[in-house]
JSON list of C-alpha atoms in Angstrom, two decimals:
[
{"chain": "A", "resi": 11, "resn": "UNK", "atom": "CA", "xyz": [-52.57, 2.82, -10.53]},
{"chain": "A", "resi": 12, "resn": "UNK", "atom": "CA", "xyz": [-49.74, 3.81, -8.20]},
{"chain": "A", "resi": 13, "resn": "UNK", "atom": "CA", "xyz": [-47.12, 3.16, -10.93]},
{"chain": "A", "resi": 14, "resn": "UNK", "atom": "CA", "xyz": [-45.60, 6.22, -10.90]},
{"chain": "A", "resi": 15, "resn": "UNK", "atom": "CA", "xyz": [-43.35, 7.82, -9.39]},
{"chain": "A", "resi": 16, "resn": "UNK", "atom": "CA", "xyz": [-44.17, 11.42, -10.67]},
{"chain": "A", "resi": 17, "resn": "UNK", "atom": "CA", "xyz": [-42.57, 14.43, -9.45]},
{"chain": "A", "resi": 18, "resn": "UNK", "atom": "CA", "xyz": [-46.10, 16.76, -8.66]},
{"chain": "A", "resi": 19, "resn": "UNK", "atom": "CA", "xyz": [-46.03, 19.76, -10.99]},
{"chain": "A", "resi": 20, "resn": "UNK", "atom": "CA", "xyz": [-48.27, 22.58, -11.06]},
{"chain": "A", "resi": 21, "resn": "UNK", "atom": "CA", "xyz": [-51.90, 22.20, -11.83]},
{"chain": "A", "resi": 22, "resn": "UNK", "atom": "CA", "xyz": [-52.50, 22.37, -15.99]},
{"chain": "A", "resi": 23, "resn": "UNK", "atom": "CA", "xyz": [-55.29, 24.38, -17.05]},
{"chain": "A", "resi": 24, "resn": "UNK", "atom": "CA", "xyz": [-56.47, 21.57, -19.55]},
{"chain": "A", "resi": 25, "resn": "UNK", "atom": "CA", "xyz": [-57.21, 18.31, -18.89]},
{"chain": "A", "resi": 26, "resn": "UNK", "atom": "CA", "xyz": [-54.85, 15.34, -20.97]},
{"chain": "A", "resi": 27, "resn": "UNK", "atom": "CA", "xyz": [-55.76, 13.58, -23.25]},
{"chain": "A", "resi": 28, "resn": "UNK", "atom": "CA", "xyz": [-54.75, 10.16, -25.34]},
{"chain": "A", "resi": 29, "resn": "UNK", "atom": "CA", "xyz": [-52.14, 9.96, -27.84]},
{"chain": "A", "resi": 30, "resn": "UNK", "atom": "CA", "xyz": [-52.51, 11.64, -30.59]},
{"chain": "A", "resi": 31, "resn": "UNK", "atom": "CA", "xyz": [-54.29, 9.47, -33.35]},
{"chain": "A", "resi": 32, "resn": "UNK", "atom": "CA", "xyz": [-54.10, 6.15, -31.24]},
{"chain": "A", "resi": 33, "resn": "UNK", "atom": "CA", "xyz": [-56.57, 6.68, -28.53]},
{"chain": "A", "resi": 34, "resn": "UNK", "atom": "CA", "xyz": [-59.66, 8.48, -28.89]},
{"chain": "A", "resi": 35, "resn": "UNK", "atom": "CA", "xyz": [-61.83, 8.96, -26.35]},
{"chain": "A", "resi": 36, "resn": "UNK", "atom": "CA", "xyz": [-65.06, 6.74, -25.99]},
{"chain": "A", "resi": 37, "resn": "UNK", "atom": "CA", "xyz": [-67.79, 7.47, -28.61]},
{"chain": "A", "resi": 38, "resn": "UNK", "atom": "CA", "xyz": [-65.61, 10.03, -30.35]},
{"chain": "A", "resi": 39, "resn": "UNK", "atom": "CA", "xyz": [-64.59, 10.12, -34.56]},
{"chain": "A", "resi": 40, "resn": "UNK", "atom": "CA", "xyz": [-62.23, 7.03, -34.35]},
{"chain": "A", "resi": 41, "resn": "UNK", "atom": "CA", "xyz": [-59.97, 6.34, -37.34]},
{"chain": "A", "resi": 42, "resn": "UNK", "atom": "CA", "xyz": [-58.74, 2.91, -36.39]},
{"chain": "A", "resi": 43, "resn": "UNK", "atom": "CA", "xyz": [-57.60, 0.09, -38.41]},
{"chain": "A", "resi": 44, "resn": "UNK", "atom": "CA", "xyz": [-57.26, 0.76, -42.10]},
{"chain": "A", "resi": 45, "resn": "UNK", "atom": "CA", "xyz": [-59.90, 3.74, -41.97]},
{"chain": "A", "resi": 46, "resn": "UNK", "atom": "CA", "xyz": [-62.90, 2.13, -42.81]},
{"chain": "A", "resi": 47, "resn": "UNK", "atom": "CA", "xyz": [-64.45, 2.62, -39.45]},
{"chain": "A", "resi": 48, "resn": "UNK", "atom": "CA", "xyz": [-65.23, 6.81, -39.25]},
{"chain": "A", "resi": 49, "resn": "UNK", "atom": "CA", "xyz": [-67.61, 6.88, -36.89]},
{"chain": "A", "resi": 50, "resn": "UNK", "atom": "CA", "xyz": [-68.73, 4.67, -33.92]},
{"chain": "A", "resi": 51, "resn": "UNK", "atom": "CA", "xyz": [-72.08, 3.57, -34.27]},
{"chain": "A", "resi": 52, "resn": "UNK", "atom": "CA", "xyz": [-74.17, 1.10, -32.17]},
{"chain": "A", "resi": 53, "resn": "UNK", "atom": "CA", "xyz": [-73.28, -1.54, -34.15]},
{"chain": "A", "resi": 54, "resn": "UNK", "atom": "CA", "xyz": [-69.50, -0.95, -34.12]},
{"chain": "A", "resi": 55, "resn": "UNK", "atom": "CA", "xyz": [-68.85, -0.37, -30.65]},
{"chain": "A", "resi": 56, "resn": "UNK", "atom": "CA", "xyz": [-70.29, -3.71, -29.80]},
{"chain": "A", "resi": 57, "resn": "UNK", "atom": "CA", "xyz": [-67.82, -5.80, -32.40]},
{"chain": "A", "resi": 58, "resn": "UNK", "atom": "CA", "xyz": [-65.29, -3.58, -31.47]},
{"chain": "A", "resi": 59, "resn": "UNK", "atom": "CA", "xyz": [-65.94, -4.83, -27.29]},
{"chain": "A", "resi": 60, "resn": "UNK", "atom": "CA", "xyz": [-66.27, -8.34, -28.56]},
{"chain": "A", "resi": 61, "resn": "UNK", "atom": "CA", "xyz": [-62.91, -7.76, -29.66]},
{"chain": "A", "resi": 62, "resn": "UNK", "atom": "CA", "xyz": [-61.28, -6.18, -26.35]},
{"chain": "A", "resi": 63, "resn": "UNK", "atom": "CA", "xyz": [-62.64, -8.45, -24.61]},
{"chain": "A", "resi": 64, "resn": "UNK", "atom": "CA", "xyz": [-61.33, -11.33, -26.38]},
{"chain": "A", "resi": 65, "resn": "UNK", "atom": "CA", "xyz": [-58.31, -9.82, -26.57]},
{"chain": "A", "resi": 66, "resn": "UNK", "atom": "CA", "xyz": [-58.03, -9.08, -22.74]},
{"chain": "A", "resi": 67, "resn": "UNK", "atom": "CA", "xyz": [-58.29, -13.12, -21.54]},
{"chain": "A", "resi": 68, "resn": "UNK", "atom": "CA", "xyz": [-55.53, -14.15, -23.83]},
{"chain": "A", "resi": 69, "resn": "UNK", "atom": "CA", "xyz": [-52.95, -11.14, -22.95]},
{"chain": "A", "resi": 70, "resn": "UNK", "atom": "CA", "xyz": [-53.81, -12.04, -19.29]},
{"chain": "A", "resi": 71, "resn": "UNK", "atom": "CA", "xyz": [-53.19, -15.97, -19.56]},
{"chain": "A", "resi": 72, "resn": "UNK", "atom": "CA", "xyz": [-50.55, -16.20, -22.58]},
{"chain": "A", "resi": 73, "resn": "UNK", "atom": "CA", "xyz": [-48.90, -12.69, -21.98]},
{"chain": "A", "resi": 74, "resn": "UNK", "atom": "CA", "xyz": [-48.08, -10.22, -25.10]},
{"chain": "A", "resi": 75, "resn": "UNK", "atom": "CA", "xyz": [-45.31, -11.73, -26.85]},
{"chain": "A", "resi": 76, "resn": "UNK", "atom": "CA", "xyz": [-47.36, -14.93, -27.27]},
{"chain": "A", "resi": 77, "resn": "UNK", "atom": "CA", "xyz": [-50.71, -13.68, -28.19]},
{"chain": "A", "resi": 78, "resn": "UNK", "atom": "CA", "xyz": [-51.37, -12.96, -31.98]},
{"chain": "A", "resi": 79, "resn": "UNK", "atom": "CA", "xyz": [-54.33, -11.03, -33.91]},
{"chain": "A", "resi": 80, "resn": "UNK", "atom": "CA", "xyz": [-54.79, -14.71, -35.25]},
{"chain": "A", "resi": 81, "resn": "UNK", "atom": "CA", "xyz": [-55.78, -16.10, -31.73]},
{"chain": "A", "resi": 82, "resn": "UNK", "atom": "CA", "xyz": [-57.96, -13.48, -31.30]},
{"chain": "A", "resi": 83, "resn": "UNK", "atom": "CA", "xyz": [-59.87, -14.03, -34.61]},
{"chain": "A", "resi": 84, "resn": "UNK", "atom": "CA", "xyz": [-60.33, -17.36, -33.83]},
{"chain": "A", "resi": 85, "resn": "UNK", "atom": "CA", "xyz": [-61.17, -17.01, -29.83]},
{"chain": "A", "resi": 86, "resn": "UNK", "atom": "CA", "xyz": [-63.87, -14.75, -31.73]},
{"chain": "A", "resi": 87, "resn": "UNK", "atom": "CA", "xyz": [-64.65, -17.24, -34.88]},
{"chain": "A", "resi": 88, "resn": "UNK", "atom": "CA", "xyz": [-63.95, -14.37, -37.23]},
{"chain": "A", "resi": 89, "resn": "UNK", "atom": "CA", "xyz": [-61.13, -14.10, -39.80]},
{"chain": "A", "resi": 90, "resn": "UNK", "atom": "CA", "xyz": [-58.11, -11.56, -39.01]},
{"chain": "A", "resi": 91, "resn": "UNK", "atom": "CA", "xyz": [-59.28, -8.52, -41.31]},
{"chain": "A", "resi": 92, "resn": "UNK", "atom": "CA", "xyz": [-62.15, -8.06, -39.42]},
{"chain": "A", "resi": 93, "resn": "UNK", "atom": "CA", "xyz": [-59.82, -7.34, -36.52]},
{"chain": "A", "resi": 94, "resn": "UNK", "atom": "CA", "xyz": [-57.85, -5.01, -38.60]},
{"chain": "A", "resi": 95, "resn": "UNK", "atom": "CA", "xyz": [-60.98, -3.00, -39.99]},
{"chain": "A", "resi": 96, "resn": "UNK", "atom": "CA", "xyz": [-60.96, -1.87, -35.86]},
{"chain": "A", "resi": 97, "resn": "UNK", "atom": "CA", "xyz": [-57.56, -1.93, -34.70]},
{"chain": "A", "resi": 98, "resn": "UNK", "atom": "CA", "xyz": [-54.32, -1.18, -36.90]},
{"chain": "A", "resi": 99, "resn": "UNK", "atom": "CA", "xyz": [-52.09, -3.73, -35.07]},
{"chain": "A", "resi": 100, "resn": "UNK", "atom": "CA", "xyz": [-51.63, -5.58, -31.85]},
{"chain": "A", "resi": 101, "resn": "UNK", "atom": "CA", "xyz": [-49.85, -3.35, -29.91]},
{"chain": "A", "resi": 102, "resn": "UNK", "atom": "CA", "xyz": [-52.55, -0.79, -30.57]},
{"chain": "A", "resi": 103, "resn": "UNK", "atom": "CA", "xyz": [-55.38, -3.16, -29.11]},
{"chain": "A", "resi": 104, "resn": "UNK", "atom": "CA", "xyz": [-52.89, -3.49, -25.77]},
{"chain": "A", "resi": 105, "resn": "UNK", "atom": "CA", "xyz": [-53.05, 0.30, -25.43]},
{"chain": "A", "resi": 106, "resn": "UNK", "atom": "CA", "xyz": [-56.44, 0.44, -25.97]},
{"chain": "A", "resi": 107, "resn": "UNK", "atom": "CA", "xyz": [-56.90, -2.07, -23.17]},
{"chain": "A", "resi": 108, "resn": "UNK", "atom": "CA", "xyz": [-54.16, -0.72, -21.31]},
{"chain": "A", "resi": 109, "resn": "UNK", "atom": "CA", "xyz": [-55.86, 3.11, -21.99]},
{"chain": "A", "resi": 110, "resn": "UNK", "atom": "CA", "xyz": [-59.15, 2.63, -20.52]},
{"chain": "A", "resi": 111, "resn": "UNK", "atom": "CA", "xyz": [-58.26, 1.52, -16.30]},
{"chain": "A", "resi": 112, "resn": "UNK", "atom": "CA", "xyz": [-55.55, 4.56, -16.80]},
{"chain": "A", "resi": 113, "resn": "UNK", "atom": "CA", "xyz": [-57.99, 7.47, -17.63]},
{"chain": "A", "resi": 114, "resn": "UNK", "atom": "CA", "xyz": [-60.44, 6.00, -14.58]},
{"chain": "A", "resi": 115, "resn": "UNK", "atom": "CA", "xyz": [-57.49, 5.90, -12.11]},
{"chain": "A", "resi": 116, "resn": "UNK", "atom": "CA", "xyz": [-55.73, 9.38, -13.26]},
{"chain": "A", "resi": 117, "resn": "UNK", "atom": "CA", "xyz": [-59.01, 11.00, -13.10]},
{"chain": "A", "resi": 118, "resn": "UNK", "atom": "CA", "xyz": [-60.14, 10.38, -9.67]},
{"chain": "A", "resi": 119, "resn": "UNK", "atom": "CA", "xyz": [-59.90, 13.20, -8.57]},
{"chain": "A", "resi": 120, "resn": "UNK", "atom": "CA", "xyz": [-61.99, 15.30, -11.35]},
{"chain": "A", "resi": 121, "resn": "UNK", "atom": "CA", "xyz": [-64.27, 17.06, -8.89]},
{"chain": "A", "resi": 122, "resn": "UNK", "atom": "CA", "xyz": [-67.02, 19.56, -9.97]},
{"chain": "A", "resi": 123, "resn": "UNK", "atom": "CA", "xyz": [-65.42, 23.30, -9.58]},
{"chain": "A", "resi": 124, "resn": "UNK", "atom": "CA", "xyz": [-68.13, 24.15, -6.99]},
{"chain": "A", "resi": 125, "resn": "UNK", "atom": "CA", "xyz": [-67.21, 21.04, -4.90]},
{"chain": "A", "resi": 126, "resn": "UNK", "atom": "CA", "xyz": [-68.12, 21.96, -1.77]},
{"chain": "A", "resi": 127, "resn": "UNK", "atom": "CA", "xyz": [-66.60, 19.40, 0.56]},
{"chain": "A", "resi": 128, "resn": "UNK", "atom": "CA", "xyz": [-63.57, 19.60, 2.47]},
{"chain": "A", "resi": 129, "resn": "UNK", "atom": "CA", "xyz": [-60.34, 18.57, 0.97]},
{"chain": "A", "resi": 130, "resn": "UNK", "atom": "CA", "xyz": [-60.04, 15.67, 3.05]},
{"chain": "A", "resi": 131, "resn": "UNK", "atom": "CA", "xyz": [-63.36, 14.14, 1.67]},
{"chain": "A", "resi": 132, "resn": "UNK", "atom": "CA", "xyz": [-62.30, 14.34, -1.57]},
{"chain": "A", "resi": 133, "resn": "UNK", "atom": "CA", "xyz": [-59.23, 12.98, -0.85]},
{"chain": "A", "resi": 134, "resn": "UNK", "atom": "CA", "xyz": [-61.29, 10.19, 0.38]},
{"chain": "A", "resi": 135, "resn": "UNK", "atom": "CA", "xyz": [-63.38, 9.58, -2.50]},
{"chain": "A", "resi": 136, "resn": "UNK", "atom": "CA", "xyz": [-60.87, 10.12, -5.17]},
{"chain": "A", "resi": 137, "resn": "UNK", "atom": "CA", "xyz": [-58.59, 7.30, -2.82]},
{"chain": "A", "resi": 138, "resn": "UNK", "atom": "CA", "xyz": [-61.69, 5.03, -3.22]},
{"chain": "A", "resi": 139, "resn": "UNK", "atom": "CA", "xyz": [-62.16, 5.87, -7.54]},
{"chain": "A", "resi": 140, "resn": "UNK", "atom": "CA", "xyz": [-58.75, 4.70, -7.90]},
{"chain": "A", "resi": 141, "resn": "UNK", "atom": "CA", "xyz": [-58.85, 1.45, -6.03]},
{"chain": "A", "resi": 142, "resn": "UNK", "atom": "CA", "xyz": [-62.13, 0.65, -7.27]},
{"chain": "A", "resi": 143, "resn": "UNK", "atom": "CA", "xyz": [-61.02, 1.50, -11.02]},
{"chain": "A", "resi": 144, "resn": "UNK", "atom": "CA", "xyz": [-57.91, -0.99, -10.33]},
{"chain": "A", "resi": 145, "resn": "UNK", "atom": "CA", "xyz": [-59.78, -3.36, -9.25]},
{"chain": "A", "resi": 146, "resn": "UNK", "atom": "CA", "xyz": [-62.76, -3.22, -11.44]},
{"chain": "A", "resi": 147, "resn": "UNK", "atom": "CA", "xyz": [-60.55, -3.14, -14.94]},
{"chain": "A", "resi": 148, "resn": "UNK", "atom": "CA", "xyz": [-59.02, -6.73, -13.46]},
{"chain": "A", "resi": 149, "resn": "UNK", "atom": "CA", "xyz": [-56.80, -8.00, -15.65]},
{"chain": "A", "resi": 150, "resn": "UNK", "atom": "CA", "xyz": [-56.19, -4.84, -18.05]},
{"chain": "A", "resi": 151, "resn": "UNK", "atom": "CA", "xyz": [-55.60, -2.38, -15.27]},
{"chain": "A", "resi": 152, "resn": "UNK", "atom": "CA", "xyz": [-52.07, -4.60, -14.57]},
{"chain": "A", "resi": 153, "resn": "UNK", "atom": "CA", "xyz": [-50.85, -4.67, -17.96]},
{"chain": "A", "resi": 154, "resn": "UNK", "atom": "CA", "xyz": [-48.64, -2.05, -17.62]},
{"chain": "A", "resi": 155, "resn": "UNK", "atom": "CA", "xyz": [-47.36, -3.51, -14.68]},
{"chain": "A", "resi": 156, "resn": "UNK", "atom": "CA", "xyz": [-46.63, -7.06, -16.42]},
{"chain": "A", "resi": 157, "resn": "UNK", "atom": "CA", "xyz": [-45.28, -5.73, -19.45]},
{"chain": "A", "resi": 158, "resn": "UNK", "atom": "CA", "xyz": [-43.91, -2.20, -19.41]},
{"chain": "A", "resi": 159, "resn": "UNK", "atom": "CA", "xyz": [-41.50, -2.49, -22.37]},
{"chain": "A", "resi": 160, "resn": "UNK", "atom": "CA", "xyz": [-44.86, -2.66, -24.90]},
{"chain": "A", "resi": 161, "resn": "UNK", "atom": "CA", "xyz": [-45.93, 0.74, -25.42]},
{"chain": "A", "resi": 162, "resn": "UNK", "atom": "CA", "xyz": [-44.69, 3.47, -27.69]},
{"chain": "A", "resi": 163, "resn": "UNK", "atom": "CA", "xyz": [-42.84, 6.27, -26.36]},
{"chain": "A", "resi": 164, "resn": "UNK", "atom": "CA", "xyz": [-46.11, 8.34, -27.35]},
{"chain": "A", "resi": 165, "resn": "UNK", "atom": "CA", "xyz": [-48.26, 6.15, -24.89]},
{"chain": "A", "resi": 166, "resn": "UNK", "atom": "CA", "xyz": [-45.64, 6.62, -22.36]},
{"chain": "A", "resi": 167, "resn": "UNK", "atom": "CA", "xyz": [-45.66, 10.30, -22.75]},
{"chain": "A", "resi": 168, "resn": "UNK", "atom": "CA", "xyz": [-49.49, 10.30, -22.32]},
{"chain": "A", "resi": 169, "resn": "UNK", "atom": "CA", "xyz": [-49.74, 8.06, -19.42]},
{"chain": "A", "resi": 170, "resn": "UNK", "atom": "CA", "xyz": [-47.04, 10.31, -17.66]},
{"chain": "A", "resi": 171, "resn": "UNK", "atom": "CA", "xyz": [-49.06, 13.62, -18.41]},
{"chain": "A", "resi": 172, "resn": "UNK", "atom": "CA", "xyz": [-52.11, 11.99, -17.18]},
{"chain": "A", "resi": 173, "resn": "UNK", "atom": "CA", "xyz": [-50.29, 11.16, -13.73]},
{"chain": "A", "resi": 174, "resn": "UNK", "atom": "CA", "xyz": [-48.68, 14.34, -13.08]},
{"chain": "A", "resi": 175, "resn": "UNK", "atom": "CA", "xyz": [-52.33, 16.01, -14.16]},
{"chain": "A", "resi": 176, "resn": "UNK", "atom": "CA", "xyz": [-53.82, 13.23, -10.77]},
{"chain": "A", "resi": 177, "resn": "UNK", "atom": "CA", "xyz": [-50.94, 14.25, -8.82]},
{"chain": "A", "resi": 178, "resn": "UNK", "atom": "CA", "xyz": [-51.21, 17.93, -9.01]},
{"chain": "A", "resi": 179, "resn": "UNK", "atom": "CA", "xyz": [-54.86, 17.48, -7.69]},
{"chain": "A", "resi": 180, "resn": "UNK", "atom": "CA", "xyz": [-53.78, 15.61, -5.26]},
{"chain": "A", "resi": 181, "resn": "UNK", "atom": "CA", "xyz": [-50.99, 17.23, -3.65]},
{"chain": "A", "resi": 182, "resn": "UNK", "atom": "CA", "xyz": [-52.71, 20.65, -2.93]},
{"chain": "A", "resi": 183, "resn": "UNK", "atom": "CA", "xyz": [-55.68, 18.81, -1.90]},
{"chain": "A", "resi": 184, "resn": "UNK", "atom": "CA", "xyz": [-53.64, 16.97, 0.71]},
{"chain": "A", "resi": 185, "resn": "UNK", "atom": "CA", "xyz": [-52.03, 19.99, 1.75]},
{"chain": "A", "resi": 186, "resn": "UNK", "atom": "CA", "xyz": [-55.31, 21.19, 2.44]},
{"chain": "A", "resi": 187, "resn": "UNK", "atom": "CA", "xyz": [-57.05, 18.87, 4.44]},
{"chain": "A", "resi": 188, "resn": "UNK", "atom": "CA", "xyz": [-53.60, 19.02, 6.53]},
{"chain": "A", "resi": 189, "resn": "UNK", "atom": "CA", "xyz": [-54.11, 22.90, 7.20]},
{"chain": "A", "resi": 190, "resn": "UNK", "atom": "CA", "xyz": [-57.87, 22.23, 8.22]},
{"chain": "A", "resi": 191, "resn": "UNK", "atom": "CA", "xyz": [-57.01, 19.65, 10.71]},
{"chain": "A", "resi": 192, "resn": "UNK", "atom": "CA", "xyz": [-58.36, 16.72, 8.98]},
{"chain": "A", "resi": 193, "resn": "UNK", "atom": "CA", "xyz": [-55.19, 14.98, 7.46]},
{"chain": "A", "resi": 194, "resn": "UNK", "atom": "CA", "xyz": [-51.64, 14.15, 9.58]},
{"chain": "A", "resi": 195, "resn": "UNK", "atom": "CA", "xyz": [-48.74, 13.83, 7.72]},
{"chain": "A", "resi": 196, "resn": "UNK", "atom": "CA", "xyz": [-45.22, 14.78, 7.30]},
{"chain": "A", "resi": 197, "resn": "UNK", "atom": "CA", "xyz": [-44.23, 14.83, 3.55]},
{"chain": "A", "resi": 198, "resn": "UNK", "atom": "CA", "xyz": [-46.47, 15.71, 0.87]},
{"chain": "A", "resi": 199, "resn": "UNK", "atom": "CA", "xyz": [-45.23, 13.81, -1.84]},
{"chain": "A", "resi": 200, "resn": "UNK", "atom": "CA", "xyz": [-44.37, 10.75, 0.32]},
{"chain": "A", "resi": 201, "resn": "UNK", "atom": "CA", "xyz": [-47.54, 10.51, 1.11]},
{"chain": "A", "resi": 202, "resn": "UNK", "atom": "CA", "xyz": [-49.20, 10.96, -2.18]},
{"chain": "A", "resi": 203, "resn": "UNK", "atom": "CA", "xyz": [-47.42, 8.37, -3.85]},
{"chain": "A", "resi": 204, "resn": "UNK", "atom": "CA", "xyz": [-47.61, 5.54, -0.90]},
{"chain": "A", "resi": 205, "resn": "UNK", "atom": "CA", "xyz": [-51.41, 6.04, -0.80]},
{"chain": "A", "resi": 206, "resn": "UNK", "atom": "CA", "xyz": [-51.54, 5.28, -3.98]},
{"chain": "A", "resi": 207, "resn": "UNK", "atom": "CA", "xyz": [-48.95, 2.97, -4.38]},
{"chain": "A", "resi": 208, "resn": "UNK", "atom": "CA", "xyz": [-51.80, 0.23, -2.28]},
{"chain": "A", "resi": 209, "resn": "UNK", "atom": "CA", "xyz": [-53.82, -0.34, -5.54]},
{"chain": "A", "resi": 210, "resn": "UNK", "atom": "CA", "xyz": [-50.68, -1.04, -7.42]},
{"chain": "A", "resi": 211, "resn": "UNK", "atom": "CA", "xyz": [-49.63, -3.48, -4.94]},
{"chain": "A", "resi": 212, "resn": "UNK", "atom": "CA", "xyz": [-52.83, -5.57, -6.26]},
{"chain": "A", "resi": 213, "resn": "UNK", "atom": "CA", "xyz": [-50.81, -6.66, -8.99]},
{"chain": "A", "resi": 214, "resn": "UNK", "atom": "CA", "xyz": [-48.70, -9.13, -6.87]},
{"chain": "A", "resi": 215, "resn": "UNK", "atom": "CA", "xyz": [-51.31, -10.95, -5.42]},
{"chain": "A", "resi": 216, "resn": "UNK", "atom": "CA", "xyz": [-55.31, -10.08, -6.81]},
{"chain": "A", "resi": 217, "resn": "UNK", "atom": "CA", "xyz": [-57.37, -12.79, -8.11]},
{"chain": "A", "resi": 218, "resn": "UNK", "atom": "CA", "xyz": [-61.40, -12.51, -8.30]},
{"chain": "A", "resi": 219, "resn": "UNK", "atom": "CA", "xyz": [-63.07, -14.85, -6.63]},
{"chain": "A", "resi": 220, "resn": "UNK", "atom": "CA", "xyz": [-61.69, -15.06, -3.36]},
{"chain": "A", "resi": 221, "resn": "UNK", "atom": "CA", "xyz": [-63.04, -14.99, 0.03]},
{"chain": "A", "resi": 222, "resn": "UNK", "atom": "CA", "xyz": [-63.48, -10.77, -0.47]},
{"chain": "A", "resi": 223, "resn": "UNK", "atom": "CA", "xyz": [-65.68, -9.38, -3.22]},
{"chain": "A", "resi": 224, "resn": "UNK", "atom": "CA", "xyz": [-64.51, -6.86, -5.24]},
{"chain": "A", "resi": 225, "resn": "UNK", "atom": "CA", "xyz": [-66.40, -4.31, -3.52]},
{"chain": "A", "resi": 226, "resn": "UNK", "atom": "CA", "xyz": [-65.09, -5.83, -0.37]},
{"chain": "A", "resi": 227, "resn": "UNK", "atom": "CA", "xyz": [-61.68, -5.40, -1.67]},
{"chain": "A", "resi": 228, "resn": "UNK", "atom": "CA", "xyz": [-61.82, -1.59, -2.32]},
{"chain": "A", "resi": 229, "resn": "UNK", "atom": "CA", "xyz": [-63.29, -0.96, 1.48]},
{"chain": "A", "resi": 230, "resn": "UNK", "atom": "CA", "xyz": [-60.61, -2.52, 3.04]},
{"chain": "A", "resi": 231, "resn": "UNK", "atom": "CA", "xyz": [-58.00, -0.64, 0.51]},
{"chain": "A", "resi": 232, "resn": "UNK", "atom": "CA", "xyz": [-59.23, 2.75, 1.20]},
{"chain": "A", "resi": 233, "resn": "UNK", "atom": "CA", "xyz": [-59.48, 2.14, 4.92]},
{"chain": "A", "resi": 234, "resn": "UNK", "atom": "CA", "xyz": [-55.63, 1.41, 4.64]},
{"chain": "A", "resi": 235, "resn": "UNK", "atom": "CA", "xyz": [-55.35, 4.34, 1.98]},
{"chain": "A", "resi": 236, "resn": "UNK", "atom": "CA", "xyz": [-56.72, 6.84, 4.83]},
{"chain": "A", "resi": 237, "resn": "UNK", "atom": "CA", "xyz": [-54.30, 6.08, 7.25]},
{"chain": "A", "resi": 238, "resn": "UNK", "atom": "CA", "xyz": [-51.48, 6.59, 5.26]},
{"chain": "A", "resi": 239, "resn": "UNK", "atom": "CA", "xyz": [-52.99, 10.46, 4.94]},
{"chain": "A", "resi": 240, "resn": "UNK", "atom": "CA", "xyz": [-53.80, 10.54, 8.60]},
{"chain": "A", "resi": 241, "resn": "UNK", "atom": "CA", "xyz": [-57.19, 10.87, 8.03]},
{"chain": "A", "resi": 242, "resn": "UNK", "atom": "CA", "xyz": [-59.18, 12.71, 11.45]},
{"chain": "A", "resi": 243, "resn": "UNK", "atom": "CA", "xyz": [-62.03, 10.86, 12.75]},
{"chain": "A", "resi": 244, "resn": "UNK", "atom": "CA", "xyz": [-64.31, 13.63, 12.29]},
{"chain": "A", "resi": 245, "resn": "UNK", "atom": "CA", "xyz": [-63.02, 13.94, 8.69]},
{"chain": "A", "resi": 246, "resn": "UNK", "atom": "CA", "xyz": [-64.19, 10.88, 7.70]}
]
């Protein structure tokens, strides 16, 4: 996401999670809306898609001030409550949205314990998981970008704990593949948060459909992302 600008901390034992009682994970006891919905069941989780979905093309083309629960119950041909029996309000359906790129690109770098590979391989890959995620939640993953004065202060709290738990994976990692000889670099930090500052820059100027593919896209982003670690030839 490259958004922020996150001090590194030490490494957490446990890994985040959402906001309390907003943002369950996928497939999880979900209370949302006016309680009706306890459980997710087949069923559910498909309306409940229809409904992101929806949702997503008109916060992308009208922004959030100017999209309403209405619109979306009618881009759907359903009435408002059965928006409400999923989602309490609007501004949690553009967290929910907002939620989903944030957990792929803040946990790139969830390796296996008994990763073998070298630091500077999973460097590598988790550089390429958070391009690809940005890319591949197009428009949703640049919400927060567009319109940072939405969320709660919860939300922001969450997304912040989330980074710093990316970051403090990434900085020791980098540090590393720097004393094995595979990265060149001067400043840690500096260099964590430019690498990953490329997929944020996607907000200024990606549009699907162009002349690159997605996949496209994410190869020639993580070719740039390695050379901003110094990435070694033989490392690669």
């Amino acid at each position: 996401m490259g958004r922020t600008s996150e001090t590194p901390h030490k490494p957490k034992a446990a890994a985040p999670r959402g906001p309390a009682g907003r943002l369950p994970a996928e497939g999880a006891t979900r209370t949302h809306g006016n309680g009706r919905q306890r459980s997710a069941t087949a069923g559910t989780d498909v309306q409940r898609e229809r409904i992101l979905q929806a949702a997503t093309r008109l916060f992308a083309t009208q922004g959030y001030a100017n999209t309403t629960l209405a619109q979306v119950a009618q881009a759907l041909q359903v009435t408002k409550p059965f928006i409400y029996y999923y989602f309490r309000d609007k501004q949690e359906l553009f967290e929910v949205l907002s939620w989903r790129p944030t957990v792929d690109c803040f946990t790139a770098l969830d390796f296996a314990d008994d990763d073998p590979r070298p630091a500077a391989q999973k460097v590598q890959e988790g550089l390429r998981r958070l391009i690809r995620a940005t890319v591949m939640h197009y428009p949703a993953a640049f919400f927060p970008y567009r319109e940072p004065q939405v969320y709660r202060p919860e939300y922001n709290a969450a997304m912040k704990k989330l980074a710093h738990h990316f970051y403090d994976k990434l900085t020791p990692l980098l540090e590393q593949g720097r004393r094995d000889g595979d990265l060149d670099f001067n400043e840690t930090r500096i260099t964590a948060l430019a690498a990953c500052s490329l997929p944020g820059f996607l907000y200024s100027w990606y549009q699907p459909g162009g002349r690159l593919g997605p996949e496209q896209i994410v190869d020639e982003l993580t070719v740039l992302a390695t050379r901003v670690i110094g990435l070694r030839t033989r490392a690669a």
